């Protein structure tokens, strides 16, 4: 009996979740809510798949992954339409999400062998008789818990790299957007045919069951509060996790910045995907001499955005309750600041028009806490250095951006910003660079996806030392002589006594 048959049999009387189009409230599809027993079946099947998958080696896995990529790519519009239906984002944005995702899958498949293959390391002068190597091995089964804002791109940042590293994956998507996960698993069965990628649908209890199941690592994307619960549950079995949590990203604008470019990127970073982007722009710190010029440009561009109709440039809130969060942040922001575009009247149910508020108190909700909506705060600073200080003042540290024509100032600011990723004179450009690792610091999480670090994130390190000949000075014995130790005493200052000028 296949996993699909087992799951169908176990879930015939299971509860169902139904997804609805945020645009018009029409139902999209219904999916079973997997309980702990069904999650256990999925993990057991993935465990069997992991053994087969590991045996394929780097070359075999690369071929399978590229075949799967082809199956997805040839039906990209179908997948994009499903993403758009469940999230409410425009179809073109969903298609771009598919394209970005496939780029990462391609890179992971093609670079896993280079990054993870066993390699020789220098053993050192004293250990000349040791042949030392380091290699990377898969954990086994990785549980991936995905979000709803980018239901393909974000979880695939873990799935692609975990698979390329030789792991099987059990993927639990958000209950708001399970469709892409089920669709991906179907394409996997068509392209590969083994239970190496398994999707389980359900609610928060299903995710908790996955963390408690016999997985070897957990990749989680979601709120900081939920990440702490996942981490505590995983700690019961000492299961490691990688966590990508919230952000309160700041964009810094120096006096010499290209203000037109900065304004374009502020609007794109703050309003794209209705602001439902963990590395979106939520705060702007602009040097006072160009403050008015920047604000006018941002207001003009944001004011032209279309938020309804067939040509809407962003959609409604995917999570209905998020509209209330945005409203509370706006209400708090205007107590100290000035709404120069929109305000509380911009919240029309789940559709929210662009909102720009200036000169907001640094302790307000809209500055300290993640809004996750089309609201941006623009505050004035006296210098780029002050902008960095304010940007670092929140508990989050996911991303940041710096706009300046001075390369040295940009480098200094990037070094000083406490964030996992910094972009200069753009925003979100790193998302398409598959070789760049991504992740946060502080309450934005830990661990990395993407790039070589993403491949290593889903691998365990194994070191091997092989003695090739007898050592002239044998210290690995219980029968060390006085002469041996006399040589050791002489060698220590020769090898380690110099404080400078030594070459390793």
XYZ file of C-alpha atoms in Angstrom:
504
model
C 0.000 0.000 0.000
C 1.461 3.374 -1.001
C 1.651 6.365 1.309
C -1.178 8.011 -0.623
C -3.361 4.929 -0.079
C -2.473 4.765 3.620
C -3.189 8.453 4.111
C -6.470 8.215 2.217
C -7.552 5.216 4.256
C -6.545 6.819 7.549
C -8.154 10.116 6.652
C -11.535 9.058 5.249
C -13.283 10.283 8.345
C -10.751 12.985 9.193
C -11.611 16.625 9.627
C -11.250 18.823 6.568
C -9.927 22.319 6.031
C -11.223 24.400 3.155
C -9.272 27.217 1.575
C -10.976 30.344 0.265
C -9.976 33.000 -2.214
C -9.139 36.151 -0.214
C -10.237 38.241 -3.201
C -13.882 37.134 -3.198
C -14.288 34.516 -0.453
C -15.053 31.707 -2.888
C -13.852 28.205 -1.830
C -10.744 26.835 -3.558
C -10.345 23.277 -2.274
C -10.613 21.058 0.806
C -7.842 19.040 2.414
C -7.692 16.537 5.282
C -6.402 17.560 8.685
C -3.736 14.991 9.470
C -3.613 13.849 13.082
C -0.586 12.524 14.947
C -1.092 8.983 13.651
C -1.257 10.130 10.047
C 1.785 12.333 10.504
C 3.571 9.285 11.912
C 2.671 7.306 8.786
C 4.094 10.085 6.621
C 7.352 10.256 8.572
C 7.773 6.462 8.503
C 7.286 6.444 4.750
C 9.739 9.309 4.379
C 12.234 7.349 6.501
C 12.046 4.509 3.978
C 12.373 7.038 1.170
C 15.403 8.614 2.828
C 17.336 5.362 2.643
C 16.650 5.056 -1.074
C 17.395 8.731 -1.639
C 20.758 8.565 0.118
C 21.774 5.605 -2.031
C 21.295 7.693 -5.188
C 24.409 9.711 -4.414
C 25.005 13.277 -5.552
C 24.749 12.473 -9.266
C 21.547 10.487 -8.920
C 19.894 13.096 -6.697
C 20.866 15.853 -9.090
C 19.217 14.014 -11.989
C 16.023 13.371 -10.009
C 15.826 16.951 -8.750
C 16.295 18.425 -12.203
C 13.614 16.099 -13.573
C 11.260 17.258 -10.825
C 12.173 20.873 -11.588
C 11.222 20.280 -15.216
C 7.839 18.828 -14.240
C 7.153 21.926 -12.138
C 8.415 24.375 -14.750
C 6.291 22.933 -17.553
C 3.177 23.570 -15.459
C 4.343 26.793 -13.844
C 1.230 28.787 -14.715
C -0.988 26.126 -13.148
C 1.009 26.337 -9.922
C 1.005 30.139 -10.015
C -2.764 30.214 -10.413
C -3.125 27.993 -7.351
C -0.825 30.243 -5.313
C -2.771 33.311 -6.428
C -6.104 31.716 -5.578
C -5.140 30.825 -2.001
C -3.025 33.882 -1.128
C -4.918 36.567 -3.028
C -1.751 37.943 -4.638
C -1.803 38.893 -8.338
C -1.174 36.021 -10.732
C 1.946 37.698 -12.117
C 3.451 37.962 -8.628
C 2.706 34.282 -8.093
C 4.422 33.400 -11.359
C 7.507 35.355 -10.292
C 7.455 33.358 -7.046
C 7.578 30.157 -9.091
C 10.483 31.454 -11.150
C 12.525 32.455 -8.093
C 11.831 29.088 -6.490
C 13.005 27.125 -9.517
C 16.228 29.123 -9.592
C 17.047 27.988 -6.067
C 16.107 24.383 -6.802
C 18.383 24.436 -9.845
C 21.317 25.841 -7.836
C 20.894 23.381 -4.967
C 20.729 20.385 -7.310
C 23.782 21.442 -9.292
C 26.015 22.560 -6.423
C 25.381 19.973 -3.697
C 28.254 17.717 -4.768
C 30.749 20.578 -4.905
C 29.764 21.919 -1.485
C 29.159 18.690 0.433
C 31.551 16.119 -1.027
C 34.307 14.844 1.219
C 37.448 16.956 1.016
C 40.923 16.843 2.460
C 42.027 19.324 5.112
C 45.558 20.069 6.302
C 46.543 17.980 9.285
C 49.438 20.212 10.305
C 53.163 19.689 10.725
C 53.008 17.587 13.881
C 50.308 15.362 12.382
C 52.041 14.761 9.040
C 51.141 11.077 9.262
C 47.377 11.732 9.376
C 45.246 11.967 6.234
C 42.400 14.257 7.397
C 39.098 14.706 5.577
C 35.730 16.284 6.283
C 32.434 15.402 4.669
C 28.737 16.123 5.020
C 25.957 13.587 5.443
C 22.161 14.003 5.457
C 20.221 14.102 8.701
C 17.623 11.656 7.422
C 14.104 13.129 7.559
C 13.556 16.880 7.792
C 10.202 18.309 8.843
C 9.411 21.596 7.075
C 6.669 23.899 8.373
C 5.842 26.596 5.835
C 4.115 30.002 5.915
C 1.212 31.426 3.929
C 2.673 34.651 2.536
C 5.051 32.919 0.102
C 3.746 29.334 0.216
C 6.158 28.108 -2.458
C 9.320 30.220 -2.385
C 9.851 30.284 1.370
C 9.419 26.586 2.278
C 11.235 25.509 -0.878
C 14.226 27.438 0.435
C 14.450 24.623 2.969
C 13.016 21.778 0.886
C 15.288 22.226 -2.148
C 18.459 22.367 -0.079
C 17.405 19.582 2.278
C 16.637 17.284 -0.661
C 19.872 18.167 -2.469
C 21.778 17.363 0.730
C 20.280 13.864 0.693
C 17.387 14.163 3.147
C 13.772 13.159 2.789
C 11.254 15.891 3.642
C 7.821 15.887 5.261
C 6.244 19.232 4.402
C 3.425 20.714 6.471
C 2.142 23.917 4.807
C 0.031 26.650 6.349
C -3.640 25.756 6.644
C -4.358 28.896 4.590
C -2.281 27.717 1.620
C -1.948 23.913 1.489
C -2.552 23.715 -2.260
C 1.014 24.323 -3.493
C 2.405 21.700 -1.087
C 0.002 19.022 -2.320
C 0.688 20.047 -5.916
C 4.466 19.787 -5.406
C 4.152 16.327 -3.869
C 2.061 15.208 -6.832
C 4.708 16.416 -9.275
C 7.317 14.608 -7.186
C 5.428 11.335 -7.486
C 5.246 11.829 -11.244
C 8.927 12.704 -11.636
C 10.581 10.463 -9.031
C 8.010 8.078 -7.574
C 9.419 7.513 -4.072
C 8.239 8.925 -0.736
C 11.147 11.331 -0.420
C 8.963 14.444 -0.453
C 5.708 13.961 1.441
C 3.065 16.616 2.143
C 0.804 16.525 5.198
C -1.995 19.081 5.461
C -3.704 20.332 8.572
C -3.726 22.965 11.272
C -1.416 23.931 14.130
C -1.907 20.570 15.811
C -0.630 18.862 12.658
C 2.501 21.005 12.755
C 2.999 20.189 16.431
C 2.642 16.479 15.630
C 5.322 16.785 12.958
C 7.757 18.393 15.402
C 7.047 15.622 17.920
C 7.374 12.860 15.326
C 10.525 10.939 14.451
C 12.095 13.698 12.354
C 15.803 14.508 12.520
C 15.594 18.256 11.962
C 12.877 20.905 11.721
C 12.810 23.927 9.415
C 10.244 26.460 10.595
C 9.039 29.762 9.147
C 6.614 31.855 11.138
C 6.308 34.177 14.103
C 8.954 34.462 16.786
C 6.457 33.370 19.442
C 5.589 30.184 17.561
C 9.261 29.519 16.809
C 9.961 29.460 20.533
C 7.247 26.837 21.018
C 8.607 24.752 18.155
C 12.109 25.008 19.574
C 10.947 23.936 23.031
C 9.095 20.935 21.602
C 12.057 19.927 19.437
C 14.347 20.208 22.457
C 12.507 17.301 24.081
C 14.398 15.017 21.685
C 17.376 17.331 21.051
C 16.180 17.812 17.473
C 17.885 20.837 15.891
C 15.840 23.481 14.121
C 16.399 26.316 11.681
C 14.007 29.193 12.297
C 13.127 32.088 10.015
C 10.918 34.431 11.998
C 9.595 37.944 11.699
C 11.332 41.145 10.704
C 11.068 44.884 11.082
C 13.374 45.787 8.256
C 14.725 49.310 7.923
C 15.748 51.173 4.790
C 18.356 53.890 5.331
C 18.630 56.899 2.999
C 21.752 59.078 3.051
C 21.893 62.687 1.893
C 23.622 61.717 -1.348
C 21.227 58.893 -2.266
C 19.430 58.603 -5.588
C 16.038 59.632 -4.211
C 14.025 58.419 -7.182
C 15.536 54.951 -6.902
C 15.144 54.968 -3.126
C 11.468 55.943 -3.381
C 10.791 53.239 -5.962
C 12.328 50.613 -3.716
C 10.564 51.908 -0.591
C 7.209 51.492 -2.305
C 8.083 48.106 -3.758
C 9.532 46.810 -0.488
C 6.735 48.182 1.694
C 3.681 47.588 -0.483
C 4.575 44.542 -2.579
C 2.534 41.469 -1.636
C 0.391 43.848 0.433
C 3.327 44.267 2.811
C 3.131 40.593 3.747
C 6.866 40.035 3.351
C 9.129 39.220 6.283
C 12.003 41.109 4.623
C 9.788 43.900 3.337
C 10.448 47.553 4.162
C 8.574 48.610 7.314
C 10.746 51.519 8.473
C 12.638 54.230 6.593
C 15.285 56.461 8.172
C 16.166 59.399 5.958
C 18.728 62.127 6.565
C 16.939 65.407 7.290
C 18.341 67.381 4.345
C 16.535 65.127 1.842
C 13.602 64.113 4.017
C 10.895 66.200 2.314
C 12.057 65.249 -1.166
C 11.977 61.549 -0.350
C 8.586 61.685 1.374
C 6.974 63.460 -1.575
C 8.349 60.865 -3.982
C 7.165 57.946 -1.847
C 3.682 59.433 -1.419
C 3.355 60.112 -5.146
C 4.372 56.576 -6.112
C 2.416 54.789 -3.394
C -0.652 56.886 -4.108
C -0.774 55.557 -7.671
C -0.980 51.896 -6.638
C -4.113 49.962 -7.580
C -5.452 47.706 -4.831
C -8.643 46.358 -6.359
C -9.949 45.106 -9.659
C -8.404 42.832 -12.260
C -5.296 45.012 -12.528
C -4.637 45.302 -8.775
C -0.925 45.576 -8.021
C -1.289 43.780 -4.718
C -4.042 41.760 -3.141
C -5.953 41.624 0.139
C -4.653 40.331 3.433
C -4.298 36.557 3.150
C -4.881 36.207 6.907
C -8.069 38.157 7.740
C -6.918 39.022 11.264
C -3.862 40.807 9.849
C -6.046 43.745 8.867
C -6.736 44.361 12.557
C -2.996 44.376 13.269
C -2.431 46.985 10.581
C -5.280 49.124 11.918
C -3.863 49.038 15.486
C -0.406 50.001 14.249
C -1.785 52.909 12.235
C -3.869 54.146 15.168
C -0.818 54.065 17.413
C 1.466 55.643 14.821
C -0.721 58.705 14.206
C -0.761 59.508 17.923
C 2.783 60.811 17.518
C 3.256 60.990 13.751
C 1.538 62.345 10.680
C -0.300 60.250 8.119
C 0.847 61.747 4.796
C -0.916 59.064 2.768
C -3.959 57.158 3.936
C -4.712 56.249 7.524
C -7.216 54.082 9.355
C -9.695 54.827 6.580
C -7.402 52.927 4.208
C -8.423 49.626 5.795
C -11.364 48.292 3.781
C -11.934 44.871 5.282
C -9.121 42.682 3.971
C -8.095 45.214 1.312
C -5.768 47.924 2.613
C -4.679 50.903 0.562
C -1.075 52.154 0.966
C -0.372 54.034 4.193
C 2.623 56.305 4.843
C 3.186 57.858 8.271
C 6.053 60.208 9.132
C 7.860 61.224 12.338
C 6.531 58.384 14.467
C 7.711 57.820 18.029
C 10.399 55.134 18.113
C 8.528 53.268 20.863
C 5.293 52.946 18.892
C 3.870 49.644 17.664
C 4.538 50.591 14.047
C 8.253 51.023 14.756
C 8.894 48.248 17.280
C 6.668 45.401 16.089
C 6.143 43.637 12.786
C 3.141 45.089 10.937
C 3.017 42.750 7.925
C 0.839 45.063 5.919
C 1.083 47.984 3.452
C 2.193 50.538 6.056
C 5.575 52.258 6.055
C 6.966 54.658 8.645
C 9.406 57.364 7.502
C 11.415 58.981 10.281
C 14.065 61.681 10.087
C 17.680 61.332 11.279
C 20.681 63.626 11.286
C 23.140 61.139 9.787
C 23.567 57.679 8.374
C 25.191 56.683 11.653
C 22.058 57.655 13.580
C 19.990 55.721 11.048
C 22.034 52.589 11.750
C 21.593 53.067 15.490
C 17.824 53.328 15.170
C 17.619 50.452 12.721
C 19.401 48.223 15.243
C 17.144 49.231 18.128
C 14.345 46.692 17.563
C 14.431 43.054 18.699
C 14.456 41.922 15.066
C 17.377 41.468 12.715
C 16.309 39.924 9.418
C 17.203 42.399 6.666
C 18.088 46.019 6.005
C 18.877 48.292 3.077
C 21.189 51.276 2.594
C 20.905 53.931 -0.124
C 23.993 56.044 -0.750
C 26.383 56.790 -3.595
C 29.351 56.539 -1.218
C 30.645 52.959 -1.400
C 32.718 53.367 1.758
C 29.750 54.700 3.741
C 27.579 51.879 2.438
C 30.131 49.282 3.494
C 30.466 50.820 6.956
C 26.699 50.878 7.426
C 26.340 47.296 6.199
C 28.991 46.190 8.679
C 27.274 48.010 11.550
C 23.730 46.823 10.852
C 22.670 43.831 12.931
C 20.827 41.905 10.266
C 21.187 38.649 8.411
C 21.186 40.333 5.002
C 21.889 43.878 3.860
C 21.211 45.264 0.403
C 22.797 48.432 -0.963
C 20.813 50.662 -3.334
C 18.065 48.050 -3.744
C 15.768 45.808 -1.736
C 15.069 42.083 -1.949
C 17.598 41.615 -4.779
C 19.353 38.949 -2.731
C 16.253 36.737 -2.903
C 17.102 35.709 -6.455
C 20.804 35.107 -5.781
C 20.761 31.410 -4.961
C 24.376 31.404 -3.782
C 23.611 33.884 -0.979
C 22.571 32.382 2.378
C 19.497 33.834 4.032
C 18.419 34.022 7.665
C 18.162 36.349 10.625
C 19.724 37.286 13.926
C 18.198 38.210 17.271
C 14.448 37.473 17.323
C 14.361 37.035 13.565
C 15.709 33.522 13.985
C 18.856 31.525 13.376
C 20.309 29.094 10.895
C 20.522 29.669 7.158
C 18.776 28.560 3.999
C 20.003 29.058 0.416
C 23.547 28.888 -0.855
C 26.330 26.658 0.391
C 25.393 27.445 3.987
C 21.858 26.275 3.225
C 23.157 22.935 1.958
C 25.333 22.549 5.056
C 22.391 23.547 7.279
C 20.698 20.292 6.320
C 23.824 18.173 6.708
C 25.756 16.703 9.586
C 29.536 16.998 9.559
C 31.655 13.878 9.705
C 35.429 14.096 10.151
C 37.789 11.229 9.336
C 41.481 10.997 10.280
C 43.435 8.078 8.748
C 46.945 7.307 9.936
C 49.137 6.652 6.899
C 52.466 5.873 8.592
C 54.071 5.573 11.975
C 54.786 8.893 13.643
C 58.391 9.852 14.330
C 57.232 11.254 17.644
C 54.578 8.878 18.897
C 52.520 10.607 21.553
C 49.436 8.403 21.189
C 50.720 5.739 23.505
C 50.787 4.970 27.185
C 54.528 4.284 26.881
C 55.791 7.780 26.152
C 59.465 8.202 27.021
C 61.252 10.999 28.806
C 62.945 11.812 25.497
C 59.550 12.173 23.811
C 58.357 14.651 26.387
C 61.647 16.559 26.264
C 61.037 17.063 22.537
C 57.476 18.185 23.222
C 58.738 20.791 25.698
C 61.132 22.142 23.082
C 58.565 22.114 20.300
C 55.893 24.139 22.089
C 57.750 27.500 22.001
C 59.064 26.776 18.500
C 55.572 26.124 17.134
C 53.508 28.562 19.174
C 55.820 31.042 20.863
C 55.801 33.726 18.183
C 53.029 36.306 18.598
C 53.166 37.814 15.129
C 54.427 37.157 11.649
C 53.529 33.455 11.757
C 52.124 31.801 8.704
C 49.496 29.048 9.128
